PDB file of C-alpha atoms in Angstrom:
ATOM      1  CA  UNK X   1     102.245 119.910  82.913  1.00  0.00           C
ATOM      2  CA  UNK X   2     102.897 116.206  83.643  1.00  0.00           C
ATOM      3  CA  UNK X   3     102.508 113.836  81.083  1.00  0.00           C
ATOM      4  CA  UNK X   4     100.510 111.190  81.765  1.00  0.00           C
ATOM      5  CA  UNK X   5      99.580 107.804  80.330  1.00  0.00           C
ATOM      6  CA  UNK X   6      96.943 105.923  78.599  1.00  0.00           C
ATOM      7  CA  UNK X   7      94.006 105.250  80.309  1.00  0.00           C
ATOM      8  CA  UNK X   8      95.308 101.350  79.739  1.00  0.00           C
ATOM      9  CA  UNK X   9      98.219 102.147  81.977  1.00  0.00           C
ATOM     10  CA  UNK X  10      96.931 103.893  84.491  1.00  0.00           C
ATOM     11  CA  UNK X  11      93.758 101.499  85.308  1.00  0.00           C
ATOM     12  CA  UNK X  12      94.498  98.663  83.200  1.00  0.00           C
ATOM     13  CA  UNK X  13      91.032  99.615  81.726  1.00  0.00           C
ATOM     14  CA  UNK X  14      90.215 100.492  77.963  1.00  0.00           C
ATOM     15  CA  UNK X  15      90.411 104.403  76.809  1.00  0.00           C
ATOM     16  CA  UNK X  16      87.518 106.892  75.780  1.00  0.00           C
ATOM     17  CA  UNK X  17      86.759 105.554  72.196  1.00  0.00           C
ATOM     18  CA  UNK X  18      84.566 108.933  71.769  1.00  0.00           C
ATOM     19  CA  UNK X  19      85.058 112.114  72.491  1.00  0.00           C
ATOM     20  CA  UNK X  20      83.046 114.266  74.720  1.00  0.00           C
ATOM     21  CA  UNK X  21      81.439 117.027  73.594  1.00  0.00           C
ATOM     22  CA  UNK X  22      81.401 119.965  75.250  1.00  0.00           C
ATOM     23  CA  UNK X  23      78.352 121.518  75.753  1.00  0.00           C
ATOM     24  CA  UNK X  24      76.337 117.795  75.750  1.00  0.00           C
ATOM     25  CA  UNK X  25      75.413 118.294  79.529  1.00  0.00           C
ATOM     26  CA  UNK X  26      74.326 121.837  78.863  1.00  0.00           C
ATOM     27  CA  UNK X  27      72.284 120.835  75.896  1.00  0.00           C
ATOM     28  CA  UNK X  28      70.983 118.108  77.341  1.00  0.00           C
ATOM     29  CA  UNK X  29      69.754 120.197  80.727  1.00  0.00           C
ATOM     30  CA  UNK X  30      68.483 123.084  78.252  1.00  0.00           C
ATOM     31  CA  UNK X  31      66.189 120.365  76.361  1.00  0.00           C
ATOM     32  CA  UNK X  32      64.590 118.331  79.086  1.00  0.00           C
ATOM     33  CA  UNK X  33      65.055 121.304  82.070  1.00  0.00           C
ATOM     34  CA  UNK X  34      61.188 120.345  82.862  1.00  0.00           C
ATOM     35  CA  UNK X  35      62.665 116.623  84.180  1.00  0.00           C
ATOM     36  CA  UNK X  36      62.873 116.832  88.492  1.00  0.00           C
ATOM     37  CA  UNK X  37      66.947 116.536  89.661  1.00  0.00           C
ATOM     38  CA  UNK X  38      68.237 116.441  86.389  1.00  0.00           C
ATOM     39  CA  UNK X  39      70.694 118.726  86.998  1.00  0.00           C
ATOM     40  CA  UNK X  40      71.969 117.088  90.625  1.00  0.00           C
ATOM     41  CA  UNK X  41      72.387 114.140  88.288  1.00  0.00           C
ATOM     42  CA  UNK X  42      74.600 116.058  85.723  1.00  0.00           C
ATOM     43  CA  UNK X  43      76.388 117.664  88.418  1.00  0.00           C
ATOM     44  CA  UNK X  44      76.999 114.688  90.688  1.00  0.00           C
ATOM     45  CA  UNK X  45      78.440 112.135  87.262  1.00  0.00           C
ATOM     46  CA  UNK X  46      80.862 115.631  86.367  1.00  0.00           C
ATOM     47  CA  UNK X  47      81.880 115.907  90.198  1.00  0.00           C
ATOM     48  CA  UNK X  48      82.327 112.319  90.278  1.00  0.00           C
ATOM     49  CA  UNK X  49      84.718 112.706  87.565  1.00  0.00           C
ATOM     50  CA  UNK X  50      86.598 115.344  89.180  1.00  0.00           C
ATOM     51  CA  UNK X  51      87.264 113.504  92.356  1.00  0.00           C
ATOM     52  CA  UNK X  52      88.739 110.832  90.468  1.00  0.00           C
ATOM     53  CA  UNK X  53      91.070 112.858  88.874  1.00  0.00           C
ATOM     54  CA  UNK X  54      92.396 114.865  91.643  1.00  0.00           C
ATOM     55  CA  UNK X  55      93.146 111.864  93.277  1.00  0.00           C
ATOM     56  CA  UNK X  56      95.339 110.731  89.997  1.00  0.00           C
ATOM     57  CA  UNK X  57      96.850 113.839  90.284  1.00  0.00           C
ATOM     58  CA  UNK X  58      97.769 114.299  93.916  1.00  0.00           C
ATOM     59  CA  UNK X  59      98.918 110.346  93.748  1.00  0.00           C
ATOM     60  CA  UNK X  60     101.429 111.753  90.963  1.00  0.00           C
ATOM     61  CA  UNK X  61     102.768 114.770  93.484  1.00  0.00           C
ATOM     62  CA  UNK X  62     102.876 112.350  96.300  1.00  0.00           C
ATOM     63  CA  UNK X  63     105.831 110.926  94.564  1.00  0.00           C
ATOM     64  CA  UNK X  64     104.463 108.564  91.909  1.00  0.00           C
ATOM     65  CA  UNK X  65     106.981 107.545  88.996  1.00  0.00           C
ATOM     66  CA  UNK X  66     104.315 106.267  86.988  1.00  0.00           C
ATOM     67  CA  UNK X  67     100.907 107.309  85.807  1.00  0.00           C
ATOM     68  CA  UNK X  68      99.583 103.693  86.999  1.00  0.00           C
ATOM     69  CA  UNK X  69     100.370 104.057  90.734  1.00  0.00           C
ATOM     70  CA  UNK X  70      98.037 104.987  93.348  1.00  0.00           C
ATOM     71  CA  UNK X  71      98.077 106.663  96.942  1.00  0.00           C
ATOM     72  CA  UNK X  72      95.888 104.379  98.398  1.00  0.00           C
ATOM     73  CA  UNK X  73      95.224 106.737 101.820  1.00  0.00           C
ATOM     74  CA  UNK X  74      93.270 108.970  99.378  1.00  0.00           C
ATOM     75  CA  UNK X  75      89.634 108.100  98.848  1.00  0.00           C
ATOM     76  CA  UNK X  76      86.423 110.772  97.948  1.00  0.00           C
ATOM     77  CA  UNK X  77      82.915 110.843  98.231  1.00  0.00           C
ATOM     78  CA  UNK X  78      81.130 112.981  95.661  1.00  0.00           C
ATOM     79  CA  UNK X  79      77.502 114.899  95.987  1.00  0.00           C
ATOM     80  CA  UNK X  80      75.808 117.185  93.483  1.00  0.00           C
ATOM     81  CA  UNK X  81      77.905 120.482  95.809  1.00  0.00           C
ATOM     82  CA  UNK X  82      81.146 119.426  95.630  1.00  0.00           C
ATOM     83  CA  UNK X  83      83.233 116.530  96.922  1.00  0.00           C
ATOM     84  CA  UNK X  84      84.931 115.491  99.974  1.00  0.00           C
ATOM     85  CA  UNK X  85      88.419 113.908  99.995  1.00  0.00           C
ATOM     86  CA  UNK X  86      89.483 111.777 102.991  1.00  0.00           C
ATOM     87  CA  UNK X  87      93.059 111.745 103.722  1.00  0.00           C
ATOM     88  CA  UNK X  88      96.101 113.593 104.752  1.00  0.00           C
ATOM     89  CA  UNK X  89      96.615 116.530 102.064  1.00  0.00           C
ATOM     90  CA  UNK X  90      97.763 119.735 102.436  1.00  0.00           C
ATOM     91  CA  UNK X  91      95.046 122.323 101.628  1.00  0.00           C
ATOM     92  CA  UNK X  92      97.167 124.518  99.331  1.00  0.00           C
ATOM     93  CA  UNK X  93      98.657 121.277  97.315  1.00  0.00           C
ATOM     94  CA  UNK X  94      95.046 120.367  97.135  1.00  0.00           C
ATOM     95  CA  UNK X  95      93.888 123.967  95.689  1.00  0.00           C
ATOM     96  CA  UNK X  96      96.816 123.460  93.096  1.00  0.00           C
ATOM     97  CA  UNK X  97      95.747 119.632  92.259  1.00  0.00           C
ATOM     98  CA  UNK X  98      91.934 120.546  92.254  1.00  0.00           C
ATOM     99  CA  UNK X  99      92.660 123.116  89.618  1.00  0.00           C
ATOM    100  CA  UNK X 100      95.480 121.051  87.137  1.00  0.00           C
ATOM    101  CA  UNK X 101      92.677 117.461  87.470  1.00  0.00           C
ATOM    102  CA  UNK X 102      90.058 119.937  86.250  1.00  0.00           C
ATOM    103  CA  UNK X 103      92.311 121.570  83.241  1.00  0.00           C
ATOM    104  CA  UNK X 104      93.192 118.475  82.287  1.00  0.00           C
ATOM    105  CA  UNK X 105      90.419 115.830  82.041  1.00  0.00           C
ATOM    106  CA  UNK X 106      88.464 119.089  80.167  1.00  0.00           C
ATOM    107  CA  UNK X 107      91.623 119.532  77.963  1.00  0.00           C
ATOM    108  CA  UNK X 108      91.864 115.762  76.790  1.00  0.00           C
ATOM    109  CA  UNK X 109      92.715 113.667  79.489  1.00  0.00           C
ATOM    110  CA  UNK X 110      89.593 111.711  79.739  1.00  0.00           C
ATOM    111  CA  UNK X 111      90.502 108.562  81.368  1.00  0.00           C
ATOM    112  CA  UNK X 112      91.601 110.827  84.688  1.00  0.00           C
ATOM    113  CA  UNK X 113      87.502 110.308  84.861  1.00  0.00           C
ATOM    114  CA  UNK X 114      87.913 106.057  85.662  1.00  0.00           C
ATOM    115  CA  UNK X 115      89.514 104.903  89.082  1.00  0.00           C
ATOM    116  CA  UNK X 116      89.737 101.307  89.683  1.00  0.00           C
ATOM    117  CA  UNK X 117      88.721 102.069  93.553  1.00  0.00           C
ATOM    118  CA  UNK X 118      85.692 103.335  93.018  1.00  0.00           C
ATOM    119  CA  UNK X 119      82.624 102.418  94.300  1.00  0.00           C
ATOM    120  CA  UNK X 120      81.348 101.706  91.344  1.00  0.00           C
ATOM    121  CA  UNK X 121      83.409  98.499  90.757  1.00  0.00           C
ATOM    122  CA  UNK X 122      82.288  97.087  94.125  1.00  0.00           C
ATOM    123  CA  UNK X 123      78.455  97.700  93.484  1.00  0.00           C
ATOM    124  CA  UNK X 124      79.221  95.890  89.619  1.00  0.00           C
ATOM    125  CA  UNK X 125      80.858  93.036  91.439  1.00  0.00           C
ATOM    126  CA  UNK X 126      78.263  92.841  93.574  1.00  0.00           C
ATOM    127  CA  UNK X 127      75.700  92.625  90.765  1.00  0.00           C
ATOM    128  CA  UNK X 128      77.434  90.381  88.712  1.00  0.00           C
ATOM    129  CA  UNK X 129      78.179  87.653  91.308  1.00  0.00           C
ATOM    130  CA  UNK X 130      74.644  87.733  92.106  1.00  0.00           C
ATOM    131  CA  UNK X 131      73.597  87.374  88.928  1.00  0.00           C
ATOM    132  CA  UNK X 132      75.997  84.520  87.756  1.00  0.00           C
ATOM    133  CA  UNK X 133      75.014  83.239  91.229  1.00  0.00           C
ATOM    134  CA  UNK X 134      71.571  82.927  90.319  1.00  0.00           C
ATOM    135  CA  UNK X 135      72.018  81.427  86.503  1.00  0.00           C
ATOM    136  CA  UNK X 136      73.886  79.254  87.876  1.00  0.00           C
ATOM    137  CA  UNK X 137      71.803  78.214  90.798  1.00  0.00           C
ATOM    138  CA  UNK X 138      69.156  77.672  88.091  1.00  0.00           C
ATOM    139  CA  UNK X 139      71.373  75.857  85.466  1.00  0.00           C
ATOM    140  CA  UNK X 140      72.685  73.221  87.397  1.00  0.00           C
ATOM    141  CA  UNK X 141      71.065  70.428  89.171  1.00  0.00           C
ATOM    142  CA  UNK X 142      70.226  70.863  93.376  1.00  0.00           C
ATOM    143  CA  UNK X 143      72.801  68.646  94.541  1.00  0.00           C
ATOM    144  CA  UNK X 144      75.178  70.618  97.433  1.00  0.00           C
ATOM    145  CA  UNK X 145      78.055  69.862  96.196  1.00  0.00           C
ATOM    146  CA  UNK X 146      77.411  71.446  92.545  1.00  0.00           C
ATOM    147  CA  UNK X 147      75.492  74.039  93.752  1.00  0.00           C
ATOM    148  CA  UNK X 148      78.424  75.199  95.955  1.00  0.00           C
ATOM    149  CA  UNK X 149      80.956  74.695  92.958  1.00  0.00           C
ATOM    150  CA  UNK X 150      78.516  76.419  91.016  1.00  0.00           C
ATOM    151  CA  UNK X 151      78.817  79.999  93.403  1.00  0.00           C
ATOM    152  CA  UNK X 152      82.712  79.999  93.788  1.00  0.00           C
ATOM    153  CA  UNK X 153      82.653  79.494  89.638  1.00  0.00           C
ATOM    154  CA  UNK X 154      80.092  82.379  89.754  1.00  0.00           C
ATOM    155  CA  UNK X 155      82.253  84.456  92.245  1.00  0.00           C
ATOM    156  CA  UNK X 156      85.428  83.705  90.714  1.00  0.00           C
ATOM    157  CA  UNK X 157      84.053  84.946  87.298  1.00  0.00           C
ATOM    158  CA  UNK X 158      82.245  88.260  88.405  1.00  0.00           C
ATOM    159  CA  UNK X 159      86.485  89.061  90.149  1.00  0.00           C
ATOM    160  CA  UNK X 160      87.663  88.541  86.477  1.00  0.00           C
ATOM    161  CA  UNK X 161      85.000  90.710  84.859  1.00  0.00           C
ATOM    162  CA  UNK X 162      84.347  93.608  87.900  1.00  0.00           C
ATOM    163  CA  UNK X 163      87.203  95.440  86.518  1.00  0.00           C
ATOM    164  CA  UNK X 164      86.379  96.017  82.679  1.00  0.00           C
ATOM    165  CA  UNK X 165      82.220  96.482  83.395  1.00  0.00           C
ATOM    166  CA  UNK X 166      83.487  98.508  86.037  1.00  0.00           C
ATOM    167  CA  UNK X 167      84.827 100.855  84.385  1.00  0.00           C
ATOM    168  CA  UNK X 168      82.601 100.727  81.556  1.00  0.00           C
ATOM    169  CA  UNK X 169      79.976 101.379  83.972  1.00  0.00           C
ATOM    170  CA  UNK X 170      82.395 104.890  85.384  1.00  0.00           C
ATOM    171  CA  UNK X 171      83.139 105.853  81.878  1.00  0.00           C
ATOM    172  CA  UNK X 172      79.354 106.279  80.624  1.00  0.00           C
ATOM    173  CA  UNK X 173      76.906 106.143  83.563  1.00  0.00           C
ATOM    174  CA  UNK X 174      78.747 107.438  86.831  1.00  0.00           C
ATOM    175  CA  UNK X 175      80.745 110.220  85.357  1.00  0.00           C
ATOM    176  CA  UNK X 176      80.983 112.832  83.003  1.00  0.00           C
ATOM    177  CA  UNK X 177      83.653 114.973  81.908  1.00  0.00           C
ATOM    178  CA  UNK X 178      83.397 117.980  84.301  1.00  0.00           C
ATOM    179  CA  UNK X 179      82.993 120.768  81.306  1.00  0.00           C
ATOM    180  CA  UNK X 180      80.414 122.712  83.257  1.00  0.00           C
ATOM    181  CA  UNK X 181      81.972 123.296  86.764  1.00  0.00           C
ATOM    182  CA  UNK X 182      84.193 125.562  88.470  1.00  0.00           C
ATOM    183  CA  UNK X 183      85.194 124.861  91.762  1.00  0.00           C
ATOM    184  CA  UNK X 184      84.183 127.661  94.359  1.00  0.00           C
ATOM    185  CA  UNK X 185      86.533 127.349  97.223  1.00  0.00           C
ATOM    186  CA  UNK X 186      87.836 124.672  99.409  1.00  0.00           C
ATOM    187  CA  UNK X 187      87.361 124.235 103.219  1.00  0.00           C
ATOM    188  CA  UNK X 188      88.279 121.756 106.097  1.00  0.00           C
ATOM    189  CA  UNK X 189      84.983 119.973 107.014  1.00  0.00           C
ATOM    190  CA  UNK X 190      83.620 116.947 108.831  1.00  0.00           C
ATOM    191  CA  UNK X 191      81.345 113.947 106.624  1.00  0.00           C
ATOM    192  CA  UNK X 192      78.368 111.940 108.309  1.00  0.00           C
ATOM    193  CA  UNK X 193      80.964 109.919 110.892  1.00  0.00           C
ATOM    194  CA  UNK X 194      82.401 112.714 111.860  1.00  0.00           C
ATOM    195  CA  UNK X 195      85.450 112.423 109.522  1.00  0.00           C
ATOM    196  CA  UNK X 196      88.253 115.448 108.980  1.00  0.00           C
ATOM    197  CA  UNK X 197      87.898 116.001 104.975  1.00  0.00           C
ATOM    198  CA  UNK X 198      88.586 118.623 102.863  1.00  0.00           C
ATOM    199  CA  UNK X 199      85.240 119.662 100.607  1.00  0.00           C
ATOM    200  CA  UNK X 200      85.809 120.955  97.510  1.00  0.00           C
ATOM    201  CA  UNK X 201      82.456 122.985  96.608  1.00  0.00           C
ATOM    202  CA  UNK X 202      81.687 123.519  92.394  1.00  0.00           C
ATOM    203  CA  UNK X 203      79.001 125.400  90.774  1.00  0.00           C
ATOM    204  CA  UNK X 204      77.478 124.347  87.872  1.00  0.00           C
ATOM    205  CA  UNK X 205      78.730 127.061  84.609  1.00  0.00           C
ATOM    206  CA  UNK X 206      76.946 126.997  81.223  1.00  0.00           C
TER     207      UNK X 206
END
């Protein structure tokens, strides 16, 4: 097995100051199983996970010398089935990377779960330059000038935080570590725009 970095190498990011428990999801679905698309949700933050961390690891056999590098060609879109990675892979490298991202985050390797090009980040860098936008809009007085000072300070702040709330916001609300799927098979298939992908289908496992 490779050996890999901290998650502070590999994204820059902070690591897992917990550690994930097992059978939380499971529990969690067993006690409130009467609450509508709780499970998608369950499944989709553990598939999210997984995507992330096959990318890390086919990045790695694409040649990578270090844990921090990234193949940026790669990218994934996850859904509560399965997930669909974009970019030129080989299907039986991807079988092999599918199944060593999945033994791996489950065995220890949580921070395989954060990637700094997720969509998360954008949609927190989003928020927070609105926000700052608007308390600062608010704070200072109407003039143009200050106003217009006022949103590049507000923009230039939100790039300096995105990253860390970013992946805060991977580590405990977008994904989970995948402890209750198994990955059914993988097939060539085609996304809304008529993309080439490969979709990796999971079931959920107790």
């Amino acid at each position: 097995m490779t050996t890999t970095a901290s998650a502070s190498d590999r994204t820059g990011q902070f690591p897992f100051d917990f550690a994930p428990q097992r059978t939380q999801d499971a529990d969690l679905l067993r006690q409130l199983n009467f609450v509508p698309g709780l499970k998608e949700v369950l499944t989709l933050r553990q598939v999210h996970a997984l995507e992330h961390a096959t990318v890390w690891v086919l990045s790695q056999s694409f040649g990578a010398t270090t844990a921090r590098a990234d193949n940026e060609l790669l990218g994934g879109m996850s859904t509560d089935q399965g997930f669909f990675l974009y970019g030129h892979v080989n299907i039986a490298q991807l079988r092999q990377a599918v199944r060593e991202a999945l033994h791996r985050i489950a065995s220890g390797e949580w921070d395989l779960a954060v990637h700094p090009r997720c969509g998360t980040n954008l949609s927190v860098a989003m928020l927070l330059t609105a926000g700052l936008a608007v308390g600062i809009n608010l704070a200072l007085p109407r003039g143009p000038i200050l106003q217009l000072f006022g949103l590049g300070a507000a923009a230039a702040a939100a790039a300096q935080l995105a990253p860390d709330v970013g992946a805060l916001a991977q580590r405990y609300v977008t994904t989970a570590i995948p402890f209750n799927l198994s990955v059914v098979d993988i097939t060539v298939s085609h996304d809304f725009w008529g993309r080439e992908a490969h979709f990796v289908r999971v079931r959920w496992v107790e």
